[in-house]
């Protein structure tokens, strides 16, 4: 048996997924004519008011992927839910007027930061590396309505937390508008 695929998390994996799945994008936009579709690497979201429609296009997408790209949708990673429940996408849960960090993502950030602090105290990482880790996580939090989480993360380092001064941690205004359960405009969850 030979190994298949590219290592998960590898930059080439992301690039390859974006190029290879361009065929899916073309199918979804030009053949199925789906208006509310967004994809990043192998994660995609389709929004509609009608569950029956979503079930119908799910089968068409599943068939296309199998026939044309020799791929399958992961059965446990497909969900059809009401927009008001939030859309789980790229580590965030996107609601009509705000974004939250996914619970699993939040736990991972705090666990990794705790380990980074331990490594710093053991002399395994420098203060500069610790600051870079904190900045990276603060960047992730800046894309969500996560002011209290940002403060909590800084407190875990023993940093003095005062009034909000850094504009990068002010929750951004989401321009997403909702009509029923359908998105009118999708803003990127990676937008600054």
PDB file of C-alpha atoms in Angstrom:
ATOM      1  CA  UNK A   1       0.000   0.000   0.000  1.00  0.00           C
ATOM      2  CA  UNK A   2       1.413   3.400  -0.922  1.00  0.00           C
ATOM      3  CA  UNK A   3       0.915   6.685   0.908  1.00  0.00           C
ATOM      4  CA  UNK A   4      -1.453   9.117  -0.784  1.00  0.00           C
ATOM      5  CA  UNK A   5      -2.012  12.805  -0.453  1.00  0.00           C
ATOM      6  CA  UNK A   6      -0.032  15.738   0.867  1.00  0.00           C
ATOM      7  CA  UNK A   7       0.655  16.375   4.586  1.00  0.00           C
ATOM      8  CA  UNK A   8      -2.147  18.280   6.326  1.00  0.00           C
ATOM      9  CA  UNK A   9      -1.116  21.808   7.316  1.00  0.00           C
ATOM     10  CA  UNK A  10       1.648  21.916   4.730  1.00  0.00           C
ATOM     11  CA  UNK A  11       1.545  25.134   2.682  1.00  0.00           C
ATOM     12  CA  UNK A  12       1.609  23.068  -0.509  1.00  0.00           C
ATOM     13  CA  UNK A  13      -1.521  21.233   0.734  1.00  0.00           C
ATOM     14  CA  UNK A  14      -3.407  24.527   0.902  1.00  0.00           C
ATOM     15  CA  UNK A  15      -2.152  25.684  -2.463  1.00  0.00           C
ATOM     16  CA  UNK A  16      -2.894  22.337  -4.073  1.00  0.00           C
ATOM     17  CA  UNK A  17      -6.423  22.276  -2.605  1.00  0.00           C
ATOM     18  CA  UNK A  18      -7.150  25.764  -3.926  1.00  0.00           C
ATOM     19  CA  UNK A  19      -5.942  24.863  -7.421  1.00  0.00           C
ATOM     20  CA  UNK A  20      -7.444  21.371  -7.589  1.00  0.00           C
ATOM     21  CA  UNK A  21     -10.825  22.430  -6.194  1.00  0.00           C
ATOM     22  CA  UNK A  22     -11.122  25.308  -8.662  1.00  0.00           C
ATOM     23  CA  UNK A  23     -13.077  22.787 -10.760  1.00  0.00           C
ATOM     24  CA  UNK A  24     -15.573  22.527  -7.901  1.00  0.00           C
ATOM     25  CA  UNK A  25     -15.850  26.333  -7.767  1.00  0.00           C
ATOM     26  CA  UNK A  26     -16.580  26.477 -11.500  1.00  0.00           C
ATOM     27  CA  UNK A  27     -19.187  23.719 -11.210  1.00  0.00           C
ATOM     28  CA  UNK A  28     -20.919  25.328  -8.228  1.00  0.00           C
ATOM     29  CA  UNK A  29     -20.940  28.873  -9.651  1.00  0.00           C
ATOM     30  CA  UNK A  30     -21.480  28.270 -13.383  1.00  0.00           C
ATOM     31  CA  UNK A  31     -23.345  24.965 -13.655  1.00  0.00           C
ATOM     32  CA  UNK A  32     -25.357  24.885 -10.424  1.00  0.00           C
ATOM     33  CA  UNK A  33     -25.464  28.712 -10.342  1.00  0.00           C
ATOM     34  CA  UNK A  34     -25.270  28.835  -6.560  1.00  0.00           C
ATOM     35  CA  UNK A  35     -25.142  32.439  -5.438  1.00  0.00           C
ATOM     36  CA  UNK A  36     -24.156  32.077  -1.787  1.00  0.00           C
ATOM     37  CA  UNK A  37     -21.038  29.902  -1.860  1.00  0.00           C
ATOM     38  CA  UNK A  38     -17.632  30.429  -0.268  1.00  0.00           C
ATOM     39  CA  UNK A  39     -14.651  28.078  -0.108  1.00  0.00           C
ATOM     40  CA  UNK A  40     -11.197  28.123   1.458  1.00  0.00           C
ATOM     41  CA  UNK A  41      -9.004  25.112   0.667  1.00  0.00           C
ATOM     42  CA  UNK A  42     -11.218  22.084   1.389  1.00  0.00           C
ATOM     43  CA  UNK A  43     -13.851  23.842   3.522  1.00  0.00           C
ATOM     44  CA  UNK A  44     -16.888  25.353   1.872  1.00  0.00           C
ATOM     45  CA  UNK A  45     -20.234  26.819   2.837  1.00  0.00           C
ATOM     46  CA  UNK A  46     -23.425  27.127   0.834  1.00  0.00           C
ATOM     47  CA  UNK A  47     -26.251  29.203   2.250  1.00  0.00           C
ATOM     48  CA  UNK A  48     -29.901  28.949   1.285  1.00  0.00           C
ATOM     49  CA  UNK A  49     -33.298  29.435   2.897  1.00  0.00           C
ATOM     50  CA  UNK A  50     -34.440  26.010   1.752  1.00  0.00           C
ATOM     51  CA  UNK A  51     -33.249  22.750   3.304  1.00  0.00           C
ATOM     52  CA  UNK A  52     -34.623  20.691   0.387  1.00  0.00           C
ATOM     53  CA  UNK A  53     -32.550  22.735  -2.062  1.00  0.00           C
ATOM     54  CA  UNK A  54     -29.412  22.189   0.032  1.00  0.00           C
ATOM     55  CA  UNK A  55     -30.031  18.430   0.125  1.00  0.00           C
ATOM     56  CA  UNK A  56     -30.553  18.404  -3.653  1.00  0.00           C
ATOM     57  CA  UNK A  57     -27.339  20.291  -4.469  1.00  0.00           C
ATOM     58  CA  UNK A  58     -25.414  18.274  -1.884  1.00  0.00           C
ATOM     59  CA  UNK A  59     -26.056  15.155  -3.968  1.00  0.00           C
ATOM     60  CA  UNK A  60     -25.037  16.951  -7.176  1.00  0.00           C
ATOM     61  CA  UNK A  61     -21.805  18.159  -5.549  1.00  0.00           C
ATOM     62  CA  UNK A  62     -21.102  14.726  -4.092  1.00  0.00           C
ATOM     63  CA  UNK A  63     -21.539  13.135  -7.558  1.00  0.00           C
ATOM     64  CA  UNK A  64     -19.381  15.785  -9.247  1.00  0.00           C
ATOM     65  CA  UNK A  65     -16.555  15.361  -6.737  1.00  0.00           C
ATOM     66  CA  UNK A  66     -16.561  11.587  -7.081  1.00  0.00           C
ATOM     67  CA  UNK A  67     -16.856  11.536 -10.884  1.00  0.00           C
ATOM     68  CA  UNK A  68     -14.590  14.447 -11.858  1.00  0.00           C
ATOM     69  CA  UNK A  69     -12.102  14.867  -9.024  1.00  0.00           C
ATOM     70  CA  UNK A  70     -12.094  11.400  -7.436  1.00  0.00           C
ATOM     71  CA  UNK A  71     -12.915  12.939  -4.041  1.00  0.00           C
ATOM     72  CA  UNK A  72     -15.533  12.281  -1.386  1.00  0.00           C
ATOM     73  CA  UNK A  73     -17.168  14.559   1.159  1.00  0.00           C
ATOM     74  CA  UNK A  74     -16.365  13.575   4.727  1.00  0.00           C
ATOM     75  CA  UNK A  75     -19.738  12.292   6.036  1.00  0.00           C
ATOM     76  CA  UNK A  76     -19.330  13.652   9.564  1.00  0.00           C
ATOM     77  CA  UNK A  77     -18.327  17.133   8.361  1.00  0.00           C
ATOM     78  CA  UNK A  78     -21.526  17.955   6.500  1.00  0.00           C
ATOM     79  CA  UNK A  79     -24.110  19.964   8.395  1.00  0.00           C
ATOM     80  CA  UNK A  80     -27.296  21.708   7.434  1.00  0.00           C
ATOM     81  CA  UNK A  81     -28.399  24.147  10.067  1.00  0.00           C
ATOM     82  CA  UNK A  82     -30.257  27.379  10.605  1.00  0.00           C
ATOM     83  CA  UNK A  83     -28.158  30.486  10.020  1.00  0.00           C
ATOM     84  CA  UNK A  84     -29.106  31.849  13.448  1.00  0.00           C
ATOM     85  CA  UNK A  85     -27.235  28.838  14.931  1.00  0.00           C
ATOM     86  CA  UNK A  86     -24.063  30.092  13.263  1.00  0.00           C
ATOM     87  CA  UNK A  87     -21.901  28.721  10.483  1.00  0.00           C
ATOM     88  CA  UNK A  88     -18.809  26.875  11.689  1.00  0.00           C
ATOM     89  CA  UNK A  89     -16.093  27.939   9.235  1.00  0.00           C
ATOM     90  CA  UNK A  90     -12.298  28.218   9.506  1.00  0.00           C
ATOM     91  CA  UNK A  91     -12.130  28.132  13.293  1.00  0.00           C
ATOM     92  CA  UNK A  92     -14.920  30.668  13.794  1.00  0.00           C
ATOM     93  CA  UNK A  93     -18.679  30.466  14.165  1.00  0.00           C
ATOM     94  CA  UNK A  94     -20.179  33.127  11.904  1.00  0.00           C
ATOM     95  CA  UNK A  95     -23.537  34.646  12.870  1.00  0.00           C
ATOM     96  CA  UNK A  96     -25.565  37.274  10.990  1.00  0.00           C
ATOM     97  CA  UNK A  97     -23.954  40.192  12.858  1.00  0.00           C
ATOM     98  CA  UNK A  98     -20.867  38.845  14.614  1.00  0.00           C
ATOM     99  CA  UNK A  99     -18.213  36.109  14.692  1.00  0.00           C
ATOM    100  CA  UNK A 100     -17.109  33.983  17.626  1.00  0.00           C
ATOM    101  CA  UNK A 101     -14.094  31.768  18.011  1.00  0.00           C
ATOM    102  CA  UNK A 102     -14.945  28.045  17.803  1.00  0.00           C
ATOM    103  CA  UNK A 103     -14.714  26.452  21.282  1.00  0.00           C
ATOM    104  CA  UNK A 104     -12.165  23.887  20.062  1.00  0.00           C
ATOM    105  CA  UNK A 105     -10.011  26.695  18.609  1.00  0.00           C
ATOM    106  CA  UNK A 106     -10.215  28.676  21.863  1.00  0.00           C
ATOM    107  CA  UNK A 107      -9.153  25.660  23.928  1.00  0.00           C
ATOM    108  CA  UNK A 108      -6.253  24.931  21.569  1.00  0.00           C
ATOM    109  CA  UNK A 109      -5.014  28.549  21.776  1.00  0.00           C
ATOM    110  CA  UNK A 110      -5.061  28.573  25.580  1.00  0.00           C
ATOM    111  CA  UNK A 111      -3.434  25.108  25.793  1.00  0.00           C
ATOM    112  CA  UNK A 112      -0.655  26.040  23.364  1.00  0.00           C
ATOM    113  CA  UNK A 113      -0.054  29.385  25.082  1.00  0.00           C
ATOM    114  CA  UNK A 114       0.134  27.657  28.469  1.00  0.00           C
ATOM    115  CA  UNK A 115       2.750  25.240  27.071  1.00  0.00           C
ATOM    116  CA  UNK A 116       4.635  28.145  25.478  1.00  0.00           C
ATOM    117  CA  UNK A 117       4.775  29.935  28.848  1.00  0.00           C
ATOM    118  CA  UNK A 118       6.119  26.750  30.489  1.00  0.00           C
ATOM    119  CA  UNK A 119       8.786  26.495  27.787  1.00  0.00           C
ATOM    120  CA  UNK A 120       9.695  30.155  28.369  1.00  0.00           C
ATOM    121  CA  UNK A 121      10.122  29.566  32.109  1.00  0.00           C
ATOM    122  CA  UNK A 122      12.312  26.529  31.352  1.00  0.00           C
ATOM    123  CA  UNK A 123      14.466  28.699  29.077  1.00  0.00           C
ATOM    124  CA  UNK A 124      13.457  26.776  25.942  1.00  0.00           C
ATOM    125  CA  UNK A 125      11.979  29.833  24.169  1.00  0.00           C
ATOM    126  CA  UNK A 126      12.907  33.504  24.260  1.00  0.00           C
ATOM    127  CA  UNK A 127      10.734  36.385  25.407  1.00  0.00           C
ATOM    128  CA  UNK A 128      10.613  37.491  21.769  1.00  0.00           C
ATOM    129  CA  UNK A 129       9.244  34.086  20.685  1.00  0.00           C
ATOM    130  CA  UNK A 130       6.671  34.204  23.496  1.00  0.00           C
ATOM    131  CA  UNK A 131       5.592  37.701  22.390  1.00  0.00           C
ATOM    132  CA  UNK A 132       5.331  36.508  18.791  1.00  0.00           C
ATOM    133  CA  UNK A 133       3.049  33.647  19.852  1.00  0.00           C
ATOM    134  CA  UNK A 134       0.857  36.043  21.809  1.00  0.00           C
ATOM    135  CA  UNK A 135       0.689  38.433  18.842  1.00  0.00           C
ATOM    136  CA  UNK A 136      -0.267  35.600  16.536  1.00  0.00           C
ATOM    137  CA  UNK A 137      -3.115  34.487  18.794  1.00  0.00           C
ATOM    138  CA  UNK A 138      -4.251  38.076  19.326  1.00  0.00           C
ATOM    139  CA  UNK A 139      -4.456  38.315  15.529  1.00  0.00           C
ATOM    140  CA  UNK A 140      -6.718  35.256  15.420  1.00  0.00           C
ATOM    141  CA  UNK A 141      -8.908  36.754  18.142  1.00  0.00           C
ATOM    142  CA  UNK A 142      -9.078  40.120  16.349  1.00  0.00           C
ATOM    143  CA  UNK A 143     -11.235  38.530  13.633  1.00  0.00           C
ATOM    144  CA  UNK A 144     -13.918  37.596  16.162  1.00  0.00           C
ATOM    145  CA  UNK A 145     -15.953  39.346  18.794  1.00  0.00           C
ATOM    146  CA  UNK A 146     -13.521  38.171  21.447  1.00  0.00           C
ATOM    147  CA  UNK A 147     -12.473  41.131  23.584  1.00  0.00           C
ATOM    148  CA  UNK A 148     -12.914  39.187  26.853  1.00  0.00           C
ATOM    149  CA  UNK A 149     -10.960  36.234  25.453  1.00  0.00           C
ATOM    150  CA  UNK A 150      -8.158  38.602  24.412  1.00  0.00           C
ATOM    151  CA  UNK A 151      -8.033  40.025  27.918  1.00  0.00           C
ATOM    152  CA  UNK A 152      -8.083  36.539  29.416  1.00  0.00           C
ATOM    153  CA  UNK A 153      -5.220  35.422  27.170  1.00  0.00           C
ATOM    154  CA  UNK A 154      -3.140  38.452  28.157  1.00  0.00           C
ATOM    155  CA  UNK A 155      -3.964  37.821  31.828  1.00  0.00           C
ATOM    156  CA  UNK A 156      -2.744  34.241  31.476  1.00  0.00           C
ATOM    157  CA  UNK A 157       0.675  35.759  30.735  1.00  0.00           C
ATOM    158  CA  UNK A 158       0.460  38.036  33.723  1.00  0.00           C
ATOM    159  CA  UNK A 159       0.275  41.117  31.515  1.00  0.00           C
ATOM    160  CA  UNK A 160      -1.350  44.236  32.861  1.00  0.00           C
ATOM    161  CA  UNK A 161      -4.719  44.660  31.211  1.00  0.00           C
ATOM    162  CA  UNK A 162      -6.232  48.103  31.041  1.00  0.00           C
ATOM    163  CA  UNK A 163      -8.754  49.843  28.847  1.00  0.00           C
ATOM    164  CA  UNK A 164      -8.899  48.825  25.208  1.00  0.00           C
ATOM    165  CA  UNK A 165      -6.039  50.649  23.478  1.00  0.00           C
ATOM    166  CA  UNK A 166      -4.956  48.337  20.703  1.00  0.00           C
ATOM    167  CA  UNK A 167      -7.285  48.785  17.692  1.00  0.00           C
ATOM    168  CA  UNK A 168      -6.431  45.285  16.477  1.00  0.00           C
ATOM    169  CA  UNK A 169      -8.427  43.740  19.340  1.00  0.00           C
ATOM    170  CA  UNK A 170     -11.554  45.839  18.898  1.00  0.00           C
ATOM    171  CA  UNK A 171     -14.276  43.583  17.517  1.00  0.00           C
ATOM    172  CA  UNK A 172     -14.852  44.532  13.905  1.00  0.00           C
ATOM    173  CA  UNK A 173     -18.276  45.410  12.580  1.00  0.00           C
ATOM    174  CA  UNK A 174     -19.534  42.547  10.471  1.00  0.00           C
ATOM    175  CA  UNK A 175     -21.131  43.669   7.234  1.00  0.00           C
ATOM    176  CA  UNK A 176     -23.051  40.448   6.841  1.00  0.00           C
ATOM    177  CA  UNK A 177     -26.766  41.075   6.444  1.00  0.00           C
ATOM    178  CA  UNK A 178     -29.376  38.404   6.832  1.00  0.00           C
ATOM    179  CA  UNK A 179     -32.755  38.048   5.162  1.00  0.00           C
ATOM    180  CA  UNK A 180     -34.495  35.023   6.642  1.00  0.00           C
ATOM    181  CA  UNK A 181     -31.781  32.409   6.860  1.00  0.00           C
ATOM    182  CA  UNK A 182     -29.954  33.561   3.717  1.00  0.00           C
ATOM    183  CA  UNK A 183     -26.793  35.662   3.678  1.00  0.00           C
ATOM    184  CA  UNK A 184     -26.922  38.726   1.440  1.00  0.00           C
ATOM    185  CA  UNK A 185     -23.245  39.541   1.750  1.00  0.00           C
ATOM    186  CA  UNK A 186     -20.504  37.319   3.113  1.00  0.00           C
ATOM    187  CA  UNK A 187     -17.479  39.047   4.586  1.00  0.00           C
ATOM    188  CA  UNK A 188     -14.275  37.123   4.878  1.00  0.00           C
ATOM    189  CA  UNK A 189     -13.598  35.742   8.323  1.00  0.00           C
ATOM    190  CA  UNK A 190      -9.955  36.624   7.681  1.00  0.00           C
ATOM    191  CA  UNK A 191     -10.731  40.291   7.021  1.00  0.00           C
ATOM    192  CA  UNK A 192      -8.980  42.900   9.171  1.00  0.00           C
TER     193      UNK A 192
END
